[in-house]
Short mmCIF file of C-alpha atoms in Angstrom, two decimals:
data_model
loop_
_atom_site.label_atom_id
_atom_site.label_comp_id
_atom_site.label_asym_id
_atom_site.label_seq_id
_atom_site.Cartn_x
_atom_site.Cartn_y
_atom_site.Cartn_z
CA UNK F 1008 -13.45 37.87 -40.35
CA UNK F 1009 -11.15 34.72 -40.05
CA UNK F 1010 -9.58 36.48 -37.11
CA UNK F 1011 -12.61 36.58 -35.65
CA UNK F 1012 -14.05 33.20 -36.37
CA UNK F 1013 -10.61 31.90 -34.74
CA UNK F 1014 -11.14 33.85 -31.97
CA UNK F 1015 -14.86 32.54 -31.11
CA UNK F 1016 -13.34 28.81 -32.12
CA UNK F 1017 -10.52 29.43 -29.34
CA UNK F 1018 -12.85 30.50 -26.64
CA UNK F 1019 -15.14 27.62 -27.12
CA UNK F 1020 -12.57 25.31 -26.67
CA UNK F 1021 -11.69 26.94 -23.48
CA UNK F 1022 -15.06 27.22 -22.20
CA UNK F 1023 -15.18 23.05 -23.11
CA UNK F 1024 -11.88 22.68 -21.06
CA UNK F 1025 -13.11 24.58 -18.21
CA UNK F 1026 -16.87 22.81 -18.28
CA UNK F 1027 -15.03 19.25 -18.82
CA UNK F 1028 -11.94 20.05 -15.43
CA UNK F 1029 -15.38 21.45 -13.74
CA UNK F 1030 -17.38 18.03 -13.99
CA UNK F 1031 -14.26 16.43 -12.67
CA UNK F 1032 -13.86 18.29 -10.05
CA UNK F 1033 -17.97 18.22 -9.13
CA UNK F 1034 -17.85 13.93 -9.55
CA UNK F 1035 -14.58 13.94 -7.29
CA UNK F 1036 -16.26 16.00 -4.39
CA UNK F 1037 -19.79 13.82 -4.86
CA UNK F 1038 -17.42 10.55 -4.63
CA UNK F 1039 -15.55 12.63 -1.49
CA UNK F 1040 -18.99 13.16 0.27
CA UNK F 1041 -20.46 9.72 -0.10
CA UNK F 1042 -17.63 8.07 1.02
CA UNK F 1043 -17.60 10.51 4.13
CA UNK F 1044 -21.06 10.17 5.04
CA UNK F 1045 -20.71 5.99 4.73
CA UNK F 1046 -17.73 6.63 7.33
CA UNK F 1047 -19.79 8.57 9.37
CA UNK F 1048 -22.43 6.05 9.73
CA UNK F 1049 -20.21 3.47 10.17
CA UNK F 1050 -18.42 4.97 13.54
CA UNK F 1051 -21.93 5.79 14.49
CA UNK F 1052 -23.27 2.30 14.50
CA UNK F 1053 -20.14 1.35 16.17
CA UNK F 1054 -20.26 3.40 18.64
CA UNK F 1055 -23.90 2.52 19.54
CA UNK F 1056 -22.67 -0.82 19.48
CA UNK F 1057 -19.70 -0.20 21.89
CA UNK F 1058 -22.60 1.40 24.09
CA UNK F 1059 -25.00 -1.43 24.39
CA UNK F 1060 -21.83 -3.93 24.73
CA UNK F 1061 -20.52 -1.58 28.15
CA UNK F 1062 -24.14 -2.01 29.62
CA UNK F 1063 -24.71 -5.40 28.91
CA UNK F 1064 -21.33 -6.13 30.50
CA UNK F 1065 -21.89 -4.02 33.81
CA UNK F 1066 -23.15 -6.20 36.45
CA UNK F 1067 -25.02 -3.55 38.24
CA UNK F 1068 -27.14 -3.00 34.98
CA UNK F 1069 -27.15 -6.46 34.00
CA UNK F 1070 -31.10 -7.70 33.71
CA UNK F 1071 -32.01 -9.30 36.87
CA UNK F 1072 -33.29 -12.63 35.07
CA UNK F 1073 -30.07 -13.73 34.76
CA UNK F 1074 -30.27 -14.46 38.38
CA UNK F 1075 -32.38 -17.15 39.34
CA UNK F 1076 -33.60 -17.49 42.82
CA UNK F 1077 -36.16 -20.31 42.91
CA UNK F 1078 -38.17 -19.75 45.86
CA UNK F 1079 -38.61 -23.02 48.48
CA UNK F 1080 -41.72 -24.51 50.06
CA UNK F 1081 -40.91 -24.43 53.72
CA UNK F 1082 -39.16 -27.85 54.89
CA UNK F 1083 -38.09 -28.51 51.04
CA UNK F 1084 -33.98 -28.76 51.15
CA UNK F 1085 -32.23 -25.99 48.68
CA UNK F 1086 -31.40 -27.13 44.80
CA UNK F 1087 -28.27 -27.24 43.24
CA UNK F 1088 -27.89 -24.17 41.10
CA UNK F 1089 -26.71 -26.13 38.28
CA UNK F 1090 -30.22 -28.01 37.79
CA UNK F 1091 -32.64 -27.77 35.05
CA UNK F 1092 -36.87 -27.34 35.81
CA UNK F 1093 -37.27 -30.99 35.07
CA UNK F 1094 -34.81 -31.97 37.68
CA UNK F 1095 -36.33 -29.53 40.15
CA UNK F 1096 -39.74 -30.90 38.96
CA UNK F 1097 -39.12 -34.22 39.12
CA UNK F 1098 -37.16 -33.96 42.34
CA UNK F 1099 -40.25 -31.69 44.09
CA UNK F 1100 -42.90 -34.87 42.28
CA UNK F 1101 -40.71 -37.55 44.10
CA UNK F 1102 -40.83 -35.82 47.45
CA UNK F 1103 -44.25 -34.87 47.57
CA UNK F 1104 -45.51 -38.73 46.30
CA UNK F 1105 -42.99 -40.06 49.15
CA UNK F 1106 -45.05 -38.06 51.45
CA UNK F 1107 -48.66 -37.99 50.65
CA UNK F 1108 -51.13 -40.46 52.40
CA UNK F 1109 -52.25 -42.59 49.84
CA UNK F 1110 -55.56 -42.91 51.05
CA UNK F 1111 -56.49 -38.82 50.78
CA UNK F 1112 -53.66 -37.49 48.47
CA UNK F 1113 -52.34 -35.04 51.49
CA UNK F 1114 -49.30 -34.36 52.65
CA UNK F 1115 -47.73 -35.92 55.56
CA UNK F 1116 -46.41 -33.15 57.28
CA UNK F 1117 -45.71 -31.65 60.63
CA UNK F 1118 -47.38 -28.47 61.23
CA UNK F 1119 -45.86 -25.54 60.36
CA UNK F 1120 -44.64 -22.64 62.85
CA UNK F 1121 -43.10 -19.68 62.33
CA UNK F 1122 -39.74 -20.73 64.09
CA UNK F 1123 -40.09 -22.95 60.18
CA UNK F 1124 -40.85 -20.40 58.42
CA UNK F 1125 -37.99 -18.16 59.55
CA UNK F 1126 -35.85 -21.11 59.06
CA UNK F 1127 -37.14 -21.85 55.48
CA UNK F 1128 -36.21 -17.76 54.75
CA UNK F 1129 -33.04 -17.92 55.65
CA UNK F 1130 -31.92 -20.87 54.14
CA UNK F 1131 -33.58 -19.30 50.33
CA UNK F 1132 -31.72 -15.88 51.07
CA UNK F 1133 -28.47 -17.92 51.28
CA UNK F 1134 -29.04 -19.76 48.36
CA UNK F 1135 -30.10 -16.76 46.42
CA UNK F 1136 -26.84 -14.76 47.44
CA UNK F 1137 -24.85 -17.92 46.57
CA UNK F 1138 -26.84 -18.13 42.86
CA UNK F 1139 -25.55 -13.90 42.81
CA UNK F 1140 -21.83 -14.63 43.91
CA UNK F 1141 -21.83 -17.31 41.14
CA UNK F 1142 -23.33 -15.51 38.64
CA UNK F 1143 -21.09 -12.09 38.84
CA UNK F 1144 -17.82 -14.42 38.96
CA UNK F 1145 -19.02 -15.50 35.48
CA UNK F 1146 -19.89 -12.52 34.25
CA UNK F 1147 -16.55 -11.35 35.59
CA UNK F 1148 -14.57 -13.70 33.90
CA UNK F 1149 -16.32 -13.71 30.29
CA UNK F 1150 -15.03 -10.08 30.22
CA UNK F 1151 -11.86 -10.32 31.57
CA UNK F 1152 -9.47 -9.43 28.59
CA UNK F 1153 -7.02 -12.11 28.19
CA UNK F 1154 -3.42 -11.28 28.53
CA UNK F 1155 -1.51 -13.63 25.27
CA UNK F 1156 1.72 -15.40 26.49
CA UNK F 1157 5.02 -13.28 25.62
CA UNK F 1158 6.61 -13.98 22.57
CA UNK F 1159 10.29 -15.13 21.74
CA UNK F 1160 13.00 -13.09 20.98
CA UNK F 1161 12.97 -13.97 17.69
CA UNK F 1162 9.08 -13.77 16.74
CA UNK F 1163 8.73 -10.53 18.37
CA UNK F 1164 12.07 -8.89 16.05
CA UNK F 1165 10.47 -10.47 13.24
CA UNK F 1166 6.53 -9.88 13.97
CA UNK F 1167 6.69 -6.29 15.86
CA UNK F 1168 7.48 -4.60 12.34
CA UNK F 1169 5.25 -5.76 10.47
CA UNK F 1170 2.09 -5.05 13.27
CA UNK F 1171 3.22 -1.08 13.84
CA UNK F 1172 3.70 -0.65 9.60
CA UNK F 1173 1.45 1.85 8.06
CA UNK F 1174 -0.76 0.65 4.91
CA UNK F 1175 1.45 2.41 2.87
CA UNK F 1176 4.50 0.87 4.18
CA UNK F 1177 2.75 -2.49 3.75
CA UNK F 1178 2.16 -2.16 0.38
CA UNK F 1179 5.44 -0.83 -0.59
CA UNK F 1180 6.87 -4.38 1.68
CA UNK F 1181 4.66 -6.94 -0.66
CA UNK F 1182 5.67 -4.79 -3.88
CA UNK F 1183 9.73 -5.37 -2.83
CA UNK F 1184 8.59 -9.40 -1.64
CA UNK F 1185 7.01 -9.47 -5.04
CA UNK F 1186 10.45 -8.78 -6.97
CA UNK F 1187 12.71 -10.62 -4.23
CA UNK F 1188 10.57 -13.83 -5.65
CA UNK F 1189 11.76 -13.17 -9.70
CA UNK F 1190 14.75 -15.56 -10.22
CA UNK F 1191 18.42 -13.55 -10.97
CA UNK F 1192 19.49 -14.27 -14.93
CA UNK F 1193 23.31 -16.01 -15.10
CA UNK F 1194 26.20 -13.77 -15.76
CA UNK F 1195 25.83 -11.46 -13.86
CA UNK F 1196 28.91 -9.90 -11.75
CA UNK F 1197 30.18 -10.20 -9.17
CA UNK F 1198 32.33 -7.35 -9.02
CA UNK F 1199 31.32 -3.78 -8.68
CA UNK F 1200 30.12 -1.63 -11.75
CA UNK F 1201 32.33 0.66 -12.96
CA UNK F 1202 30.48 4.68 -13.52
CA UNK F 1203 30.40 5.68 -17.34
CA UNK F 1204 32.61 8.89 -17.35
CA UNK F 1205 30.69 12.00 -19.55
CA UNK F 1206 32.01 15.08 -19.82
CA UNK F 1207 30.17 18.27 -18.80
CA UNK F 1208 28.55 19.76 -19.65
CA UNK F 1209 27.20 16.62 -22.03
CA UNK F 1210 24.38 14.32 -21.23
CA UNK F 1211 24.31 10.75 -21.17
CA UNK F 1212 21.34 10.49 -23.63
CA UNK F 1213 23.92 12.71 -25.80
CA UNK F 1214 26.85 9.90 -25.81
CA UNK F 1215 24.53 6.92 -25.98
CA UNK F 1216 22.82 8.91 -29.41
CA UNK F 1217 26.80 9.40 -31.12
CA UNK F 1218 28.09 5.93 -30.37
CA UNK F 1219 29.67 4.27 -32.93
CA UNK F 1220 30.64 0.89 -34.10
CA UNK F 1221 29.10 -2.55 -32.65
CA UNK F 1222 28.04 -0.78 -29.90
CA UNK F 1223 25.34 1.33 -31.73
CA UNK F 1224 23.69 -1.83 -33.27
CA UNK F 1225 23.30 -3.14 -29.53
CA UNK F 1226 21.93 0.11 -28.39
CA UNK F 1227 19.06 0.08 -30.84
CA UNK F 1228 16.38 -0.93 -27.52
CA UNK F 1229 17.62 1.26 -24.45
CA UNK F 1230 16.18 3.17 -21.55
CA UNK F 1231 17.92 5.46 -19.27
CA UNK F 1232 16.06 5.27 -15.29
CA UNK F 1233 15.91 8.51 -13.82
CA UNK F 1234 16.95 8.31 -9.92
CA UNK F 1235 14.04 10.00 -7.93
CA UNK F 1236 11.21 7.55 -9.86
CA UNK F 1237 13.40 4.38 -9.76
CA UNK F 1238 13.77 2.13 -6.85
CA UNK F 1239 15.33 -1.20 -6.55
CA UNK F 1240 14.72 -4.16 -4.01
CA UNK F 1241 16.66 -4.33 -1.24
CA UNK F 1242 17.00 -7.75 -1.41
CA UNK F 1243 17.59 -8.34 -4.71
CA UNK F 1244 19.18 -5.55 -6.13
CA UNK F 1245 18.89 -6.82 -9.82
CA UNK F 1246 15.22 -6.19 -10.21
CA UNK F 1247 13.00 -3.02 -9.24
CA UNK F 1248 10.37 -0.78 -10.55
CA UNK F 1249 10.42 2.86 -11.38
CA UNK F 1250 7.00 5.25 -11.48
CA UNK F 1251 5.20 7.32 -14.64
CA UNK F 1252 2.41 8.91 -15.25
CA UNK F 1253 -0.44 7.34 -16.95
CA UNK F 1254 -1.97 10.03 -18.42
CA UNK F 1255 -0.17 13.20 -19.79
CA UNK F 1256 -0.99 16.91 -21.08
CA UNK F 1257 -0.03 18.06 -24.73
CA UNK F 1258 -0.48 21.06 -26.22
CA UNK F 1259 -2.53 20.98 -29.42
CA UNK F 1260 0.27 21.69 -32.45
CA UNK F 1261 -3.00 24.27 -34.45
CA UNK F 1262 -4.15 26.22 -31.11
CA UNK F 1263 -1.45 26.96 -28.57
CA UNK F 1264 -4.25 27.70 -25.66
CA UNK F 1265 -5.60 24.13 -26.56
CA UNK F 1266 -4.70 21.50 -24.39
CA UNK F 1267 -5.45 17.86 -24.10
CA UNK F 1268 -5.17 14.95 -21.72
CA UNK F 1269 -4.35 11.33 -23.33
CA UNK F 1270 -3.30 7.73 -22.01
CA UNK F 1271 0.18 6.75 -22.58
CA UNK F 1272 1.44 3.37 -23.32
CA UNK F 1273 3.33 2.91 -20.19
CA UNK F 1274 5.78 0.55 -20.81
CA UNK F 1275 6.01 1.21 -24.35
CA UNK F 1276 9.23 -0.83 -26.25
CA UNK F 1277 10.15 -2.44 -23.16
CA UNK F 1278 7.83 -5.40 -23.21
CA UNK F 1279 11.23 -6.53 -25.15
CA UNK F 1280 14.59 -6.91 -23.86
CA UNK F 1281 15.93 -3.70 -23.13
CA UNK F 1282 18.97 -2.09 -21.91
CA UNK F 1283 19.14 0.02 -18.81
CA UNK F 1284 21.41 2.77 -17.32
CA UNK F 1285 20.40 4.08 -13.88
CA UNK F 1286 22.24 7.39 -11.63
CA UNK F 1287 23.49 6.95 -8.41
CA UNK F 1288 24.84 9.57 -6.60
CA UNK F 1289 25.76 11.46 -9.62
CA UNK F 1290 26.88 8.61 -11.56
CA UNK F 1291 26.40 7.07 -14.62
CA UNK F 1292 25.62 2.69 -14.73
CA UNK F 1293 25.09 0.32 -17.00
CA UNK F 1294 22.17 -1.74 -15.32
CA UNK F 1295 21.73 -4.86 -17.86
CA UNK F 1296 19.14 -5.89 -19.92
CA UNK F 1297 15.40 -5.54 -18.71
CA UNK F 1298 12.16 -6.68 -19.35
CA UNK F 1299 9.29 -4.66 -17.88
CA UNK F 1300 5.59 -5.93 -16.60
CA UNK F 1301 2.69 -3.77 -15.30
CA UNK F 1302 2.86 -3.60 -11.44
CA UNK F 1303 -0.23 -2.13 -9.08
CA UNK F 1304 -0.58 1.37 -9.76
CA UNK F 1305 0.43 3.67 -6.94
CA UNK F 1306 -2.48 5.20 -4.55
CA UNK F 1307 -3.17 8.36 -3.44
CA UNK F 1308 -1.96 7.12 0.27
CA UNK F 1309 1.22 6.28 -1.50
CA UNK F 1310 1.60 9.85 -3.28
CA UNK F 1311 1.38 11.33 0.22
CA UNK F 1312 4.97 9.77 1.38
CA UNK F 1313 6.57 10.46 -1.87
CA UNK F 1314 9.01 13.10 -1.47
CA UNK F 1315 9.15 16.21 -3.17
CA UNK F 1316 11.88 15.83 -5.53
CA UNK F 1317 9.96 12.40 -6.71
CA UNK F 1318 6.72 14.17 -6.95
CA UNK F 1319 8.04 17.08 -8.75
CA UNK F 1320 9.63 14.78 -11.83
CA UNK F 1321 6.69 12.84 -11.83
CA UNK F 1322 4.45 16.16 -12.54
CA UNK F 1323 7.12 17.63 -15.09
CA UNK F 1324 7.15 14.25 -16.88
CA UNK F 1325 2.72 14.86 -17.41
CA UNK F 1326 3.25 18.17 -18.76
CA UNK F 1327 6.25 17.77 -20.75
CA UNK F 1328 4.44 18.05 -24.27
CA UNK F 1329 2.50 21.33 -23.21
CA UNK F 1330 3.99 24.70 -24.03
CA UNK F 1331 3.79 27.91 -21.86
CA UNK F 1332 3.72 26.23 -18.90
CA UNK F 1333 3.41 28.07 -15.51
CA UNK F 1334 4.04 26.75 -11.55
CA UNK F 1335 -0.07 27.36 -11.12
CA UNK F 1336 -0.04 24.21 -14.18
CA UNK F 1337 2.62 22.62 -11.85
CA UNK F 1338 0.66 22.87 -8.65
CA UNK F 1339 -2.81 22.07 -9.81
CA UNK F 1340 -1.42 19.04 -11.63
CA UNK F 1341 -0.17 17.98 -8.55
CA UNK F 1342 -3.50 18.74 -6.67
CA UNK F 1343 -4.76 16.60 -9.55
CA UNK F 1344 -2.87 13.40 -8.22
CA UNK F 1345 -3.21 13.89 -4.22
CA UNK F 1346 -7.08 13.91 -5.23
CA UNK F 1347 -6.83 10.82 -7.53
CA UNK F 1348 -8.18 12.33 -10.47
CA UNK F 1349 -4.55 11.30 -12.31
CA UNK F 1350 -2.57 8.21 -11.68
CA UNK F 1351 0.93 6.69 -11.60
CA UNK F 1352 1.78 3.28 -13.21
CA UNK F 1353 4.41 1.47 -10.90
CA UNK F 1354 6.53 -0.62 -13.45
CA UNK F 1355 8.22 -3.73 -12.38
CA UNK F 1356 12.14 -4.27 -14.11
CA UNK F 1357 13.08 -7.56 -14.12
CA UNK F 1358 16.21 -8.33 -15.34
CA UNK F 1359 16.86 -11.14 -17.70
CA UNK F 1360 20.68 -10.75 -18.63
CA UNK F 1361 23.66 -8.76 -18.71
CA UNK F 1362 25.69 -7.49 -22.02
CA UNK F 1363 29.10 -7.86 -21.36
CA UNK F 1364 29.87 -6.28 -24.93
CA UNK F 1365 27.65 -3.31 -24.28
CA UNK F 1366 29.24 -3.21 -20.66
CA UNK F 1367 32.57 -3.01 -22.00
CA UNK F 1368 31.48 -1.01 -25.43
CA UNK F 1369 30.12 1.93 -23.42
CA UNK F 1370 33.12 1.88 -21.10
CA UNK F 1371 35.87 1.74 -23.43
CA UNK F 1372 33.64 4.81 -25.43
CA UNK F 1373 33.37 6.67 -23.10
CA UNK F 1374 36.74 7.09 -21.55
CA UNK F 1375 39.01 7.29 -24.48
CA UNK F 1376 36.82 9.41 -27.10
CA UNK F 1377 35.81 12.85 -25.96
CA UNK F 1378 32.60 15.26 -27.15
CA UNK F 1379 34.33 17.98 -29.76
CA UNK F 1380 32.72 21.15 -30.97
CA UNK F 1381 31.29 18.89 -34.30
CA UNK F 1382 29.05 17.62 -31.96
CA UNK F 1383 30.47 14.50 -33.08
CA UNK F 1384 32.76 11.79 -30.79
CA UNK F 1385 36.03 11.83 -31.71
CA UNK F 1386 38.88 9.17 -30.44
CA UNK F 1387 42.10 10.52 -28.20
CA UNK F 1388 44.03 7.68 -30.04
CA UNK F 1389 43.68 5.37 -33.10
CA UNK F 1390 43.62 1.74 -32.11
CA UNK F 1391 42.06 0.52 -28.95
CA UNK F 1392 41.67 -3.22 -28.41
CA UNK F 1393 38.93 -4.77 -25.63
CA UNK F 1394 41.80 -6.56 -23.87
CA UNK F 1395 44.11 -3.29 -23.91
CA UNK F 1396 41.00 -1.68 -22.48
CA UNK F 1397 39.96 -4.32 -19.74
CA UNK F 1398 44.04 -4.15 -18.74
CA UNK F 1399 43.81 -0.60 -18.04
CA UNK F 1400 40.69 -0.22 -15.79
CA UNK F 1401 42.81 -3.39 -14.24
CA UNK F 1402 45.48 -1.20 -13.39
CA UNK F 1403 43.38 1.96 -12.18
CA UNK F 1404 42.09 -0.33 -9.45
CA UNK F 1405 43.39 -0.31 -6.32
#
């Protein structure tokens, strides 16, 4: 009977995993579709826009009210184009009181013939095609796209990147100016690091966990960057950021087939000084001593250009507390994140000194002790001073 009662308990919670990833799933498409149709009915409008703006610009269906031909009384002289009606009134008011007999109120005219009248014609048609001519050269030149000056040399290196960047590489360029602004901490080297030599098939988490001595007390507060979610600023070499997951998937320790999704404390014990170790090309470093802040979290435009190898450590770091897990986990996981459903926190590293000691200390360990089958270090010889040691990595130098 308490199989059985186990049994229904286990399917329920499945059934309330599947109804909760299908809600997700349904609010994710609904926020999809919206935004699609608002995009839609944006380049609609524009487009209709675009339409009425060719028209209006086309002189041959440009509304015929825009050109004024003010039609003459025969033996009255053409205007200027550039007069208003109360200058053509008060000029046509001034000519007709400088010829009216005062005595009757009528003008003082000569007769009027028709070699006048042809005359009078011909003299509006020219002024009408001269009001047209004028006109289209306006409309002609409002339109007329204008062509900027070339730049220098110098602002078109420096300009011409930044105009053809995607958004992603924009953001990624005022994330790297954002570190490039953090001052550098004194003491720092100038010289280049020297690798921290472990011996396969041993880990580096396994030698910094069986140091001894001094060196363990400063090790309490250390990190160790992995080198496909780490990236440092080119400018500034010091400081960087490195990604992980916000949320992440454990498996529940009662009911194997139970799984559930919590928040993580993304920077965790480094809101305090901490020391870093980073892999380059195989390599083992001693990085300094860190502080990290909360950066802009990375978006989905961002995930995109990851590469796979990034993308792939990011996905096994949110599932690393569930059991049993398959590549279909893997894959919808990562479906998960190119649909925004889970994000990654972008940490900032800013470094705020440099442990010569623990430089030195993890150096001098890790070249003259060696990993025996006690799983304990054990030293190649007895006494080992920190000025014998920094006279022999002297002399390996070339």
């Amino acid at each position: 009977m308490a199989d059985v009662l186990l049994a229904i308990q286990i399917e329920k919670l499945r059934v309330e995993e599947a109804l909760v990833a299908r809600d997700n799933v349904v609010a994710h498409l609904e926020d999809a579709y919206i935004s699609v149709r608002q995009k839609a009915e944006t380049i609609l409008r524009l487009e209709q826009e675009l339409e009425v703006f060719k028209r209006a610009s086309t002189p041959a269906n440009t509304n015929s009210s825009g050109f004024e031909c003010v039609l003459k009384l025969p033996g009255t002289p053409p205007s200027d184009p550039g007069q208003t009606f109360e200058e053509l009134e008060a000029t046509q008011m001034g000519s007709t009181e400088g010829n009216t007999d005062t005595h009757r109120g009528v003008p003082n005219e000569p007769p009027f013939t028709p070699d006048k009248l042809v005359d009078s014609l011909q003299s509006n048609s020219a002024h009408c095609r001269q009001i047209y001519i004028n006109s289209s050269t306006l409309v002609r030149e409002a339109h007329t796209p204008i062509t900027p000056p070339p730049p220098d040399d110098e602002e078109s290196q420096v300009s011409s990147p930044t105009s053809e960047a995607t958004p992603v590489e924009r953001t990624i360029a005022g994330r790297q100016a954002m570190l490039a602004t953090l001052p550098l901490p004194s003491g720092i080297p100038d010289d280049a690091l020297q690798p921290i030599v472990i011996q396969p098939p041993h880990t580096l988490h396994e030698f910094l966990g069986n140091v001894s001595g001094s060196l363990k007390d400063l090790l309490q507060n250390y990190r160790v960057l992995s080198q496909p979610t780490t990236y440092w600023c080119p400018d500034r070499e010091e400081h960087g950021y490195f990604l992980t997951p916000i949320f992440k998937c454990s498996t529940n320790p009662r009911v194997t087939t139970a799984h559930r999704w919590s928040t993580v404390d993304v920077i965790g014990q480094m809101n305090k000084p901490t020391e870093c170790f980073y892999n380059k090309d195989g390599k083992w470093y001693y990085a300094g001593t860190y502080k990290a802040f909360r950066m802009d979290d990375l978006t989905v435009q961002e995930w995109e250009s990851l590469s796979s190898e990034t993308t792939q450590a990011i996905v096994r770091e949110t599932l690393v507390g569930r059991k049993n897990v398959s590549p279909q986990n893997h894959y919808e996981t990562s479906q998960l994140y190119a649909a925004g459903a889970l994000r990654v926190a972008c940490i900032g590293l800013r470094c705020v000194g440099f442990s010569d000691d623990t430089y030195r200390g993890v150096l001098e360990q890790s070249r003259f002790l060696y990993w025996g089958r006690s799983t304990v270090w054990t030293p190649v010889r007895t006494a080992i001073t920190l000025s014998e040691t920094t006279d022999d990595t002297k002399s390996t130098q070339p």
